[in-house]
Each structure stands twice: as structure tokens, then as C-alpha cells.
GROMACS .gro file of C-alpha atoms in nm:
model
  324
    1UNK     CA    1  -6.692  -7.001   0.921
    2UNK     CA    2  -6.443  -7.137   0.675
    3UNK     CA    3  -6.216  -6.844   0.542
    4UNK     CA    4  -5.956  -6.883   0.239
    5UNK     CA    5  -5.656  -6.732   0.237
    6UNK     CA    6  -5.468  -6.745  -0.077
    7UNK     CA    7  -5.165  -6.600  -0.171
    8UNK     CA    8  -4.993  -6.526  -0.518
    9UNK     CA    9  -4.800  -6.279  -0.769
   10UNK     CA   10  -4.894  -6.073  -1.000
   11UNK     CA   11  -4.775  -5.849  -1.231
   12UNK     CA   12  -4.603  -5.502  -1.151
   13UNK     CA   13  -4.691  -5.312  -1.426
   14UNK     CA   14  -4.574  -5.055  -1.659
   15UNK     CA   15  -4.475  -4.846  -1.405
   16UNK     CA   16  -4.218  -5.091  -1.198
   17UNK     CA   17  -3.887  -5.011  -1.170
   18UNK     CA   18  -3.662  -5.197  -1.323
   19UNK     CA   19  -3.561  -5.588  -1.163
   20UNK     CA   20  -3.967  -5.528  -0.974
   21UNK     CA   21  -4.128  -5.770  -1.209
   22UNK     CA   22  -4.379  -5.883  -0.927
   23UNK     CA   23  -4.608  -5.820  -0.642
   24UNK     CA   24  -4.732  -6.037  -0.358
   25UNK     CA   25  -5.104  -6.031  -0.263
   26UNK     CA   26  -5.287  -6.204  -0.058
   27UNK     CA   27  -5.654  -6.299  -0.102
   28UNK     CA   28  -5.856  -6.357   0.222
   29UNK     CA   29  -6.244  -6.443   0.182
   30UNK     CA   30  -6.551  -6.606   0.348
   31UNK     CA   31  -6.646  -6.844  -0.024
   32UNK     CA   32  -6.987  -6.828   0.115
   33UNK     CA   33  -7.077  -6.480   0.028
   34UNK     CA   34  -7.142  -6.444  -0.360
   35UNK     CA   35  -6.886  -6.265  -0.584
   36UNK     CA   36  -7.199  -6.076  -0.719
   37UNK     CA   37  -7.247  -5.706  -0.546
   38UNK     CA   38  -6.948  -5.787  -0.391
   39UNK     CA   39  -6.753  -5.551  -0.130
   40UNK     CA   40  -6.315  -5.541  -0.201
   41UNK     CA   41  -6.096  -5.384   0.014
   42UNK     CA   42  -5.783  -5.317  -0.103
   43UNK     CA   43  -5.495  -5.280   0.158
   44UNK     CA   44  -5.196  -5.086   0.196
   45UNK     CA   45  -4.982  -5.113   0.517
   46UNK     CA   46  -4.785  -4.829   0.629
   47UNK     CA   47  -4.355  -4.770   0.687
   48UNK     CA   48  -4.163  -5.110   0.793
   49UNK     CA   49  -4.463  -5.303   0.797
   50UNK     CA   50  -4.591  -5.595   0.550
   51UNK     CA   51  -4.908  -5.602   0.434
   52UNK     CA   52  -4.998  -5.876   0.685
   53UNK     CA   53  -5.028  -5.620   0.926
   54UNK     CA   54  -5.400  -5.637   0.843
   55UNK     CA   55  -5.382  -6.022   0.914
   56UNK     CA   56  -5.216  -6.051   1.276
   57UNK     CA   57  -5.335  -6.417   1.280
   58UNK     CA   58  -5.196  -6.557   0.979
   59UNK     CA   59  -4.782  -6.458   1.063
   60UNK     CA   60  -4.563  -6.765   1.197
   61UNK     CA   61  -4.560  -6.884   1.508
   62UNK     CA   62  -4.776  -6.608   1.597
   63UNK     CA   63  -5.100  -6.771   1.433
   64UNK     CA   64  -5.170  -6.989   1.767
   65UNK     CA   65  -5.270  -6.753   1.943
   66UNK     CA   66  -5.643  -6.731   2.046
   67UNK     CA   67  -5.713  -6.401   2.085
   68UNK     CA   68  -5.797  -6.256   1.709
   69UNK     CA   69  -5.589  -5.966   1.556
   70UNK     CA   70  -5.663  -6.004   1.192
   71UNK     CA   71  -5.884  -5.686   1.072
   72UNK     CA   72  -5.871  -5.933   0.687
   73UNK     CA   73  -6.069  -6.181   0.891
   74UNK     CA   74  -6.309  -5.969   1.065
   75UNK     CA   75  -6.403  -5.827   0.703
   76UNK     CA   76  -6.434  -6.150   0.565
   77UNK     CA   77  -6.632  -6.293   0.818
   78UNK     CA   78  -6.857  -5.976   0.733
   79UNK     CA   79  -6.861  -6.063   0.353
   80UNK     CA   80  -6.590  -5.818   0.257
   81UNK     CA   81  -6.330  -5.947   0.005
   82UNK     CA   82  -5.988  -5.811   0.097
   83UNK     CA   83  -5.700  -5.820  -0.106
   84UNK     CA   84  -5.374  -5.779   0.094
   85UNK     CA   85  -5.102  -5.578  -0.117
   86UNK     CA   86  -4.727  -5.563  -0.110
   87UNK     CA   87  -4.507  -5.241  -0.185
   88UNK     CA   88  -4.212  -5.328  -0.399
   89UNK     CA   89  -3.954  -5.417  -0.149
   90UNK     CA   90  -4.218  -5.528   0.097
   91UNK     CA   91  -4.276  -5.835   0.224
   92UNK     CA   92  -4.279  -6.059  -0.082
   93UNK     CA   93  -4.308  -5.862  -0.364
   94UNK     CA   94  -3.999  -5.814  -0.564
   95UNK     CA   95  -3.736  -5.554  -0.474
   96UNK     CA   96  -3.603  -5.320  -0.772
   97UNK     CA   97  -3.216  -5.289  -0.868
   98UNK     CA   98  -3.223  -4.907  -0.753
   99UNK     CA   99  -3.429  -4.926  -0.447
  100UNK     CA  100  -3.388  -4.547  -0.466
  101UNK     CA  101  -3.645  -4.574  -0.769
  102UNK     CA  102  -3.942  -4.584  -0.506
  103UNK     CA  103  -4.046  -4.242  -0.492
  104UNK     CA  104  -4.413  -4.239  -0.316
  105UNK     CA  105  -4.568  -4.210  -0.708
  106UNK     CA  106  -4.381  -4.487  -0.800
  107UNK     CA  107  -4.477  -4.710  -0.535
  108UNK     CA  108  -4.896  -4.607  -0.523
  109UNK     CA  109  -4.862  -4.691  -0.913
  110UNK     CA  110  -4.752  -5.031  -0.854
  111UNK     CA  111  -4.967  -5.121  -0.583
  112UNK     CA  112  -5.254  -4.940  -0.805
  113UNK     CA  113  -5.154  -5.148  -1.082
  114UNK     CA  114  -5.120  -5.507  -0.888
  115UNK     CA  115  -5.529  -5.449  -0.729
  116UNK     CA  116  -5.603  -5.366  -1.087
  117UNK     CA  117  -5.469  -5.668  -1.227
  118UNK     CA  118  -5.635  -5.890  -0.889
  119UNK     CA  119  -5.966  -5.718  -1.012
  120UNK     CA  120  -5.983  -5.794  -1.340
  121UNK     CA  121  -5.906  -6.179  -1.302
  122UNK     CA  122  -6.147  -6.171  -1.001
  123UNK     CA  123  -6.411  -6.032  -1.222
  124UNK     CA  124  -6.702  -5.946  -1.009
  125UNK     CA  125  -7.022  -5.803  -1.097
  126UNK     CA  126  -7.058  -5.408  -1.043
  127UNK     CA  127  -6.821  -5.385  -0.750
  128UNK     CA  128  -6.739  -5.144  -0.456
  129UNK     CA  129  -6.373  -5.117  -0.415
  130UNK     CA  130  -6.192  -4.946  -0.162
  131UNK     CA  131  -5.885  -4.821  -0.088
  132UNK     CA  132  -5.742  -4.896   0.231
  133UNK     CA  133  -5.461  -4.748   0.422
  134UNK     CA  134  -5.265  -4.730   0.745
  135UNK     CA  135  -5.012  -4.501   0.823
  136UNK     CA  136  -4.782  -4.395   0.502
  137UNK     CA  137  -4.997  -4.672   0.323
  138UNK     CA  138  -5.314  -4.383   0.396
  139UNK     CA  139  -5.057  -4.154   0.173
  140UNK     CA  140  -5.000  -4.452  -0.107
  141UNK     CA  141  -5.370  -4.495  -0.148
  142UNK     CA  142  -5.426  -4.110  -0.163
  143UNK     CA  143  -5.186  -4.084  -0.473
  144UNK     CA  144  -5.354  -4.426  -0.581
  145UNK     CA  145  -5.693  -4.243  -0.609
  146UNK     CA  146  -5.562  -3.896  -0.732
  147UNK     CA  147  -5.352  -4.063  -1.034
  148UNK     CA  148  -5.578  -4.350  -1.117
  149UNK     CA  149  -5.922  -4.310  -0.956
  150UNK     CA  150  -5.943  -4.720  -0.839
  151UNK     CA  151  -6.143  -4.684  -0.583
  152UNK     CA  152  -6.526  -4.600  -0.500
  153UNK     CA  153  -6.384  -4.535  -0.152
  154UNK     CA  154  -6.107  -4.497   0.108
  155UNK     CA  155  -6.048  -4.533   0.445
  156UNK     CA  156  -5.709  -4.384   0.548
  157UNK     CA  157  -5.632  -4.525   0.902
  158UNK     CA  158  -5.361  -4.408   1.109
  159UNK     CA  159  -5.312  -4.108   0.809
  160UNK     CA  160  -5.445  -3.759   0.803
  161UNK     CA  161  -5.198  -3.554   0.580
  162UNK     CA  162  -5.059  -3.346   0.892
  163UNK     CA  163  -4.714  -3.547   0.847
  164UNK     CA  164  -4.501  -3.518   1.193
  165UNK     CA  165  -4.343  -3.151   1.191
  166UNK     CA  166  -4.217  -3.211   1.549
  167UNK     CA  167  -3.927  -3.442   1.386
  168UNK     CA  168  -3.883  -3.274   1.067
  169UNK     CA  169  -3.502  -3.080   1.016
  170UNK     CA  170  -3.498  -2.817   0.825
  171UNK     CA  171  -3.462  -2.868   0.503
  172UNK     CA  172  -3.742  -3.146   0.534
  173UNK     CA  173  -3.950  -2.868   0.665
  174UNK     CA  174  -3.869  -2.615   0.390
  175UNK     CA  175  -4.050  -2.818   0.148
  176UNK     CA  176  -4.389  -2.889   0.405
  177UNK     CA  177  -4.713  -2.750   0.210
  178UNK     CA  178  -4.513  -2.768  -0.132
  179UNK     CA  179  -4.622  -3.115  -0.283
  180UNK     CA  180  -4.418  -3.002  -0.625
  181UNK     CA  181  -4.126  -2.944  -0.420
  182UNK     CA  182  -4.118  -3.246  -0.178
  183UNK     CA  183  -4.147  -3.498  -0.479
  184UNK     CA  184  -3.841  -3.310  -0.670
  185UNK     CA  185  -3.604  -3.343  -0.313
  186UNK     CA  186  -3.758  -3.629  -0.171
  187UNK     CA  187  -3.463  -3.893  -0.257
  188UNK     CA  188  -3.193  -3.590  -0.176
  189UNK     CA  189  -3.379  -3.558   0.164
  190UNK     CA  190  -3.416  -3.923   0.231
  191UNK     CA  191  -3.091  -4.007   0.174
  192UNK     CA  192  -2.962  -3.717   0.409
  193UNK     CA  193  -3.187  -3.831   0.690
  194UNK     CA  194  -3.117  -4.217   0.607
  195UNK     CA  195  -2.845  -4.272   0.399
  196UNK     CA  196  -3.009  -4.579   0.213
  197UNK     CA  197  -3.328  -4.640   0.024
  198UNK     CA  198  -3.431  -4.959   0.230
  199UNK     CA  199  -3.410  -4.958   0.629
  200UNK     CA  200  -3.455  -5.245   0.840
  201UNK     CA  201  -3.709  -5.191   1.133
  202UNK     CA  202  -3.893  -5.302   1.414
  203UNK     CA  203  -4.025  -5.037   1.516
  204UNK     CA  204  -4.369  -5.149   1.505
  205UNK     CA  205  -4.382  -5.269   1.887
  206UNK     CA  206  -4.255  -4.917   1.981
  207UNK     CA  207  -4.473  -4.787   2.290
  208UNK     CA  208  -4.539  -4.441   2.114
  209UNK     CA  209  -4.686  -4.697   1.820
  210UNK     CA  210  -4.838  -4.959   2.071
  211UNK     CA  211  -4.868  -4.850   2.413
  212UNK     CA  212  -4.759  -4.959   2.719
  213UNK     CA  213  -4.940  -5.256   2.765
  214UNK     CA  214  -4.895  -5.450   2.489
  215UNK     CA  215  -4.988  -5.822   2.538
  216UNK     CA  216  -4.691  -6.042   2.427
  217UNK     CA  217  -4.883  -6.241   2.167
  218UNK     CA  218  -4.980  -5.936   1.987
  219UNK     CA  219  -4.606  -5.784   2.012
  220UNK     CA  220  -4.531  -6.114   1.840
  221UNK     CA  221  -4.776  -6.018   1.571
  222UNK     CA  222  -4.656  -5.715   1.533
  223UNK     CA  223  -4.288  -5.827   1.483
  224UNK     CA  224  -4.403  -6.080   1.203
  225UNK     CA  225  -4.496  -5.820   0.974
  226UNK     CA  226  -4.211  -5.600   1.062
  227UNK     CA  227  -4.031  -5.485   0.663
  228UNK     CA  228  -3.735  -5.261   0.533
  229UNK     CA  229  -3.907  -4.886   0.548
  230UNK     CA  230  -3.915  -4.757   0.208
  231UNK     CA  231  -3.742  -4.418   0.347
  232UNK     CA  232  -3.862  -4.189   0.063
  233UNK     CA  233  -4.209  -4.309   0.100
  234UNK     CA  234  -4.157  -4.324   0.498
  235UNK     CA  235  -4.052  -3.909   0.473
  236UNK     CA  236  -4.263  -3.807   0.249
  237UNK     CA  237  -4.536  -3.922   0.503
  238UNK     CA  238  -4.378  -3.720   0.781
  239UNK     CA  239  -4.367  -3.447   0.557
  240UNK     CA  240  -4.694  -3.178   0.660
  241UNK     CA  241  -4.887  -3.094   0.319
  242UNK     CA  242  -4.625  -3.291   0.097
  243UNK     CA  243  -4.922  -3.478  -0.028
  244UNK     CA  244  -5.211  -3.195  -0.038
  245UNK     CA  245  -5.302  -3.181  -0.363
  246UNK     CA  246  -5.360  -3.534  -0.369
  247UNK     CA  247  -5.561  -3.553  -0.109
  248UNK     CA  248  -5.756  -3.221  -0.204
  249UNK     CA  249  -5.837  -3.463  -0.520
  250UNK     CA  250  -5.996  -3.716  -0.315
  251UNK     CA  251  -6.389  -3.679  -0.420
  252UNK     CA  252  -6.487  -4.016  -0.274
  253UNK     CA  253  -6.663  -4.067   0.066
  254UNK     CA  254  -6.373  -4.084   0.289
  255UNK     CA  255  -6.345  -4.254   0.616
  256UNK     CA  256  -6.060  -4.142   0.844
  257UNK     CA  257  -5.993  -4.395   1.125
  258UNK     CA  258  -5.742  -4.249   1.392
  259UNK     CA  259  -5.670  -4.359   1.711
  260UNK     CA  260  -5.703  -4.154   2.051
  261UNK     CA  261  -5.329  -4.169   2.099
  262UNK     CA  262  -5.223  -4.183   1.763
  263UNK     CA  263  -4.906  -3.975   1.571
  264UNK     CA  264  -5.135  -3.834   1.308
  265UNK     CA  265  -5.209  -3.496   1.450
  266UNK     CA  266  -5.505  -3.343   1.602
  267UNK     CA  267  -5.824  -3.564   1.490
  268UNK     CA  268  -6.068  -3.333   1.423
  269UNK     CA  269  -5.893  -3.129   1.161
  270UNK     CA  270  -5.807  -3.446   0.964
  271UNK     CA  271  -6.140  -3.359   0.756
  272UNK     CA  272  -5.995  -3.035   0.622
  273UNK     CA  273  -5.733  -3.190   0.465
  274UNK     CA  274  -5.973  -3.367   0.220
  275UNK     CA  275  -6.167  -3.019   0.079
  276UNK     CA  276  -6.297  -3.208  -0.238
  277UNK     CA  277  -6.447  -3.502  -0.055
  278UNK     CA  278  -6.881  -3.474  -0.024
  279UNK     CA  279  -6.895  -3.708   0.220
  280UNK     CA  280  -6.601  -3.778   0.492
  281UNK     CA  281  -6.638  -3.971   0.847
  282UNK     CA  282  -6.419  -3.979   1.132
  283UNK     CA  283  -6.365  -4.217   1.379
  284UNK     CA  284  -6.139  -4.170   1.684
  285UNK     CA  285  -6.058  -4.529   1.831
  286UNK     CA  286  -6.042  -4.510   2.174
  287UNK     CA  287  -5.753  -4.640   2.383
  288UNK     CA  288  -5.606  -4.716   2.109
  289UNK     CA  289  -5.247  -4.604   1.967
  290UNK     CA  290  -5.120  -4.579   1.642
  291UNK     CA  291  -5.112  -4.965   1.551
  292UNK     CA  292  -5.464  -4.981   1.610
  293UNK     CA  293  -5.511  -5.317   1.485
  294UNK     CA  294  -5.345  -5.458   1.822
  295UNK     CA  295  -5.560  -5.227   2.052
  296UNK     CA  296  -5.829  -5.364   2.306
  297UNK     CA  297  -6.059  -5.180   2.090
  298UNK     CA  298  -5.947  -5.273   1.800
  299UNK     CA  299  -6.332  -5.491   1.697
  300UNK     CA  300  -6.486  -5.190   1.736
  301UNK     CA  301  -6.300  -4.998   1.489
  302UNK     CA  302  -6.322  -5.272   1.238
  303UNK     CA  303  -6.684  -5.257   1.330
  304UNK     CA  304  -6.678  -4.907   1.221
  305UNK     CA  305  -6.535  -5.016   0.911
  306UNK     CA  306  -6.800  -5.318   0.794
  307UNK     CA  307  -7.070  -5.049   0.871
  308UNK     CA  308  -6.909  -4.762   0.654
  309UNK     CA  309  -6.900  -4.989   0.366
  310UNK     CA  310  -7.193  -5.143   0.400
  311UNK     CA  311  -7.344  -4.762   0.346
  312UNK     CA  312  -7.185  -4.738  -0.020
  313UNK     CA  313  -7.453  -4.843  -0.246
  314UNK     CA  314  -7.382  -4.793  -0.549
  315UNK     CA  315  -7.021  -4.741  -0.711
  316UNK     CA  316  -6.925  -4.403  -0.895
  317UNK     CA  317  -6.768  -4.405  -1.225
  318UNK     CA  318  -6.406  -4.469  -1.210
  319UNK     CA  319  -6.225  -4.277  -1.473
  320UNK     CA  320  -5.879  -4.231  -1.587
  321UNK     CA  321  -5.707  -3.916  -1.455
  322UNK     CA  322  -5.669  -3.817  -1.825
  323UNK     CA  323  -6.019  -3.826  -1.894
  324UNK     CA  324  -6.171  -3.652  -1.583
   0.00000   0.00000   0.00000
């Protein structure tokens, strides 16, 4: 198997703050499998991470290992196109004069916008596209789909809309349940909590994140990909309920992916976040932690994945929010 990666800009839409002209994507494929009936999954890393957290294999110095950690590759080898997407400040897509400007609608605009634009040049027959997120990046798609309907359907990884009360102050948890109310304070908050829009991290190796047995090659993955947290977007994800309604909007099949040991909140009531959906699966990884994509078990929830999507047969209509 022969897979091509390929990486480029594209537009950042209407929507783009101003001095964010551009976002990076990368394009990993198997060119064997026809564009025709084709499969696209569209991915969204979560806080302080690039997108090439779904491509372990391809970061630096990293890439020689042997042991594969790139969830892009197992798609592709599976005959899943997957486009790897950028926030705006992320990895290398452009960064905005007021970094403050990237509100969590902001941001799922612009990353709805740049697989839009990857789409249309790509220009495959009758399509299923999903939406794929980890972590905060589960929240960006969710807005994605509830503001632009993109996607015939998600899975939200390492996301289940219970935020992370437990380290909430509060005036962060005075706004929990009130999605109205969180986006209106959500820079106010942020900047009480972090003082800047843009954070540096690594915090992706952290043993709550990881576990405690993290092989050194795939710590060294990990620390590739690490990125400035976007801290609005980052708290509005910690936020319980700051994002109901758009996840109440979600009316495609769903799959939620969480791991045993993950910081997403009790599994099993990740469904009832999603009270719109007709058709949601959950799988709890086992072992794993909240990076899932460096757990020993990590094949078998990209397994999981590849046989989800091969289950969508045919795509619903995607509509504009205005004319729904």
C-alpha cells in the first residue's frame, strides 16, 4: 500500500477574522480506491493539539518509528479519504491579528468553510462526509453541523458535551447549561482564567491524557503535534451544556468514541446529550485514556470507526441552516 499525503492552503472564508486569510489541510489517501462513492472524513483535533494528531506517523523525527499511530493511515488503508484540518492559529493555518476573535463559532465556521472549499475542488461523486472530532475538536464539529449541516455524519471522540465541572470556578460554572450565555462571556471568562487568547502547551503527554505507560516513541508523537490552546474554544469545552443546543441539533447518526479512562464524563449518558440524533453508537475504548490514538487499543477503535462508516449508505440532504 502506497498512501499520499499531501498538504496545502486554502481559503478561510467569509467568516475569518481579520489577518486569517488561510488554512492548512492535509490530504491523506490510498489513490487506489476510486473517488466515486467515496468515504471523507473530515478532522478536527482538540485543545493544544495540531491536526496531525490523527497522523502520529507523519510528525518529525517521530515518523521512524515502527510501531503505527496514524488513525489518517488506518482509514486510508481502508479506502477512507481523510482530510486533516487546521484551526486558525493551529498548526499551519494562519493566525488572526486579534487572536481573541476565535470564539468557538468563529473557529467551527472556518474549519467548516476550509472542508467545504477541499470538497468542492475534490469533486467526488455522491459522497459521505463526516465530521470528525477529538476532544474540543468533538465541540467544533458539533457547531460545524448545527450552523452549516456539512456532514452526513460525526464521530465525536474524546467529546460528550458533559464539559469538566470538577475544574470549573464559579463564574465559569454560572453560565454551565446556558449556551446563550457562555458564548456572550466566553472571551471575559477566558481571559480571567488565562489571561491571553493563545497558550502554549504540552500537555498532551500528561498521564491523566495518556496514562502511565506511555511508550517513548508515542510521547514523541504526541509532542509533535503539541499547538497554542485556543483558550476560548479550550473553556468553552470544559464548560457542562455550553454547547447543548448544538448538539440537541445534531440529527445525523452519531458515533461517540470515548475511552475507558477518559475526561469526558460518565460514558453511557453521552447519548442523551444528542436528543435529536435517530441513530447514535457508543464505543468505550478499553485501556485506553483520553489521547486514544496512542493507546494499545487504539486499532481497535479505529476499527470501530471503518465499520461505522462503512454502514452509511446513502448520504442525507445537506441543507443550509437557513433553509431547514
Amino acid at each position: 500500500m502506497s498512501l499520499e499525503r499531501k498538504s496545502f492552503r486554502v481559503p478561510a472564508g467569509d467568516s475569518a477574522p481579520r489577518g486569517a486569510d488561510e488554512v492548512a489541510v492535509t490530504l491523506v489517501r490510498d489513490p487506489s480506491h476510486s473517488l466515486d462513492r467515496l468515504v471523507i472524513a473530515c478532522c478536527f483535533a482538540g485543545g493544544a493539539m495540531s491536526s496531525g494528531y490523527f497522523d502520529l506517523d507523519g510528525l518529525g523525527p517521530a515518523a521512524a518509528h515502527r510501531t503505527p499511530y496514524s488513525m489518517a493511515a488506518h482509514l486510508a488503508a481502508a479506502g477512507i479519504t481523510v482530510l486533516l484540518v487546521d484551526h486558525l492559529a493551529t498548526g499551519g493555518s494562519d493566525r488572526p491579528a486579534d487572536p481573541w476573535a476565535l470564539v468557538p463559532d468563529v473557529v467551527a465556521d472556518v474549519d467548516a468553510a476550509a472542508a467545504r472549499w477541499v470538497l468542492e475542488q475534490l469533486a467526488p461523486r455522491d459522497p459521505i462526509v463526516l465530521g470528525v472530532g477529538h476532544s474540543m475538536g468533538g465541540m467544533l464539529v458539533a457547531l460545524q453541523q448545527a450552523r452549516h449541516r456539512p456532514y452526513d455524519g460525526l464521530v465525536l471522540l474524546g467529546h460528550a458535551g458533559s464539559g469538566m465541572p470538577q475544574v470549573l470556578g464559579p463564574q465559569e460554572q454560572a453560565v454551565a447549561g446556558d449556551p446563550a450565555k457562555m458564548r456572550a462571556s466566553i472571551v471575559e471568562l477566558a481571559r480571567a482564567r488565562f489571561g491571553r487568547p493563545l497558550v502554549p502547551s504540552g500537555t498532551g503527554v500528561l498521564e491523566l491524557l495518556v496514562g502511565p505507560d506511555l511508550p517513548a516513541e508515542a510521547a514523541a508523537t504526541l509532542r509533535g503535534c503539541a499547538a497554542d490552546l485556543i483558550t476560548p474554544c479550550g473553556l468553552a469545552a470544559m464548560i457542562p451544556g455550553g454547547h447543548a443546543d448544538a448538539l440537541a441539533a445534531i440529527d445525523v447518526p452519531t458515533m461517540i468514541g470515548l475511552a475507558e479512562h477518559d475526561i469526558a464524563g460518565p460514558p453511557h449518558e453521552a447519548p442523551s446529550h444528542l436528543t435529536s440524533c435517530p441513530d447514535v453508537t457508543l464505543y468505550v475504548q478499553p485501556g485506553a485514556y483520553h489521547n486514544a490514538n496512542v493507546a494499545p487499543s487504539r486499532a481497535a477503535l479505529w476499527d470501530r470507526v471503518v465499520g461505522w462508516a462503512a454502514q452509511l449508505r446513502a448520504p442525507v440532504t445537506r441543507l443550509p441552516v437557513a433553509d431547514r
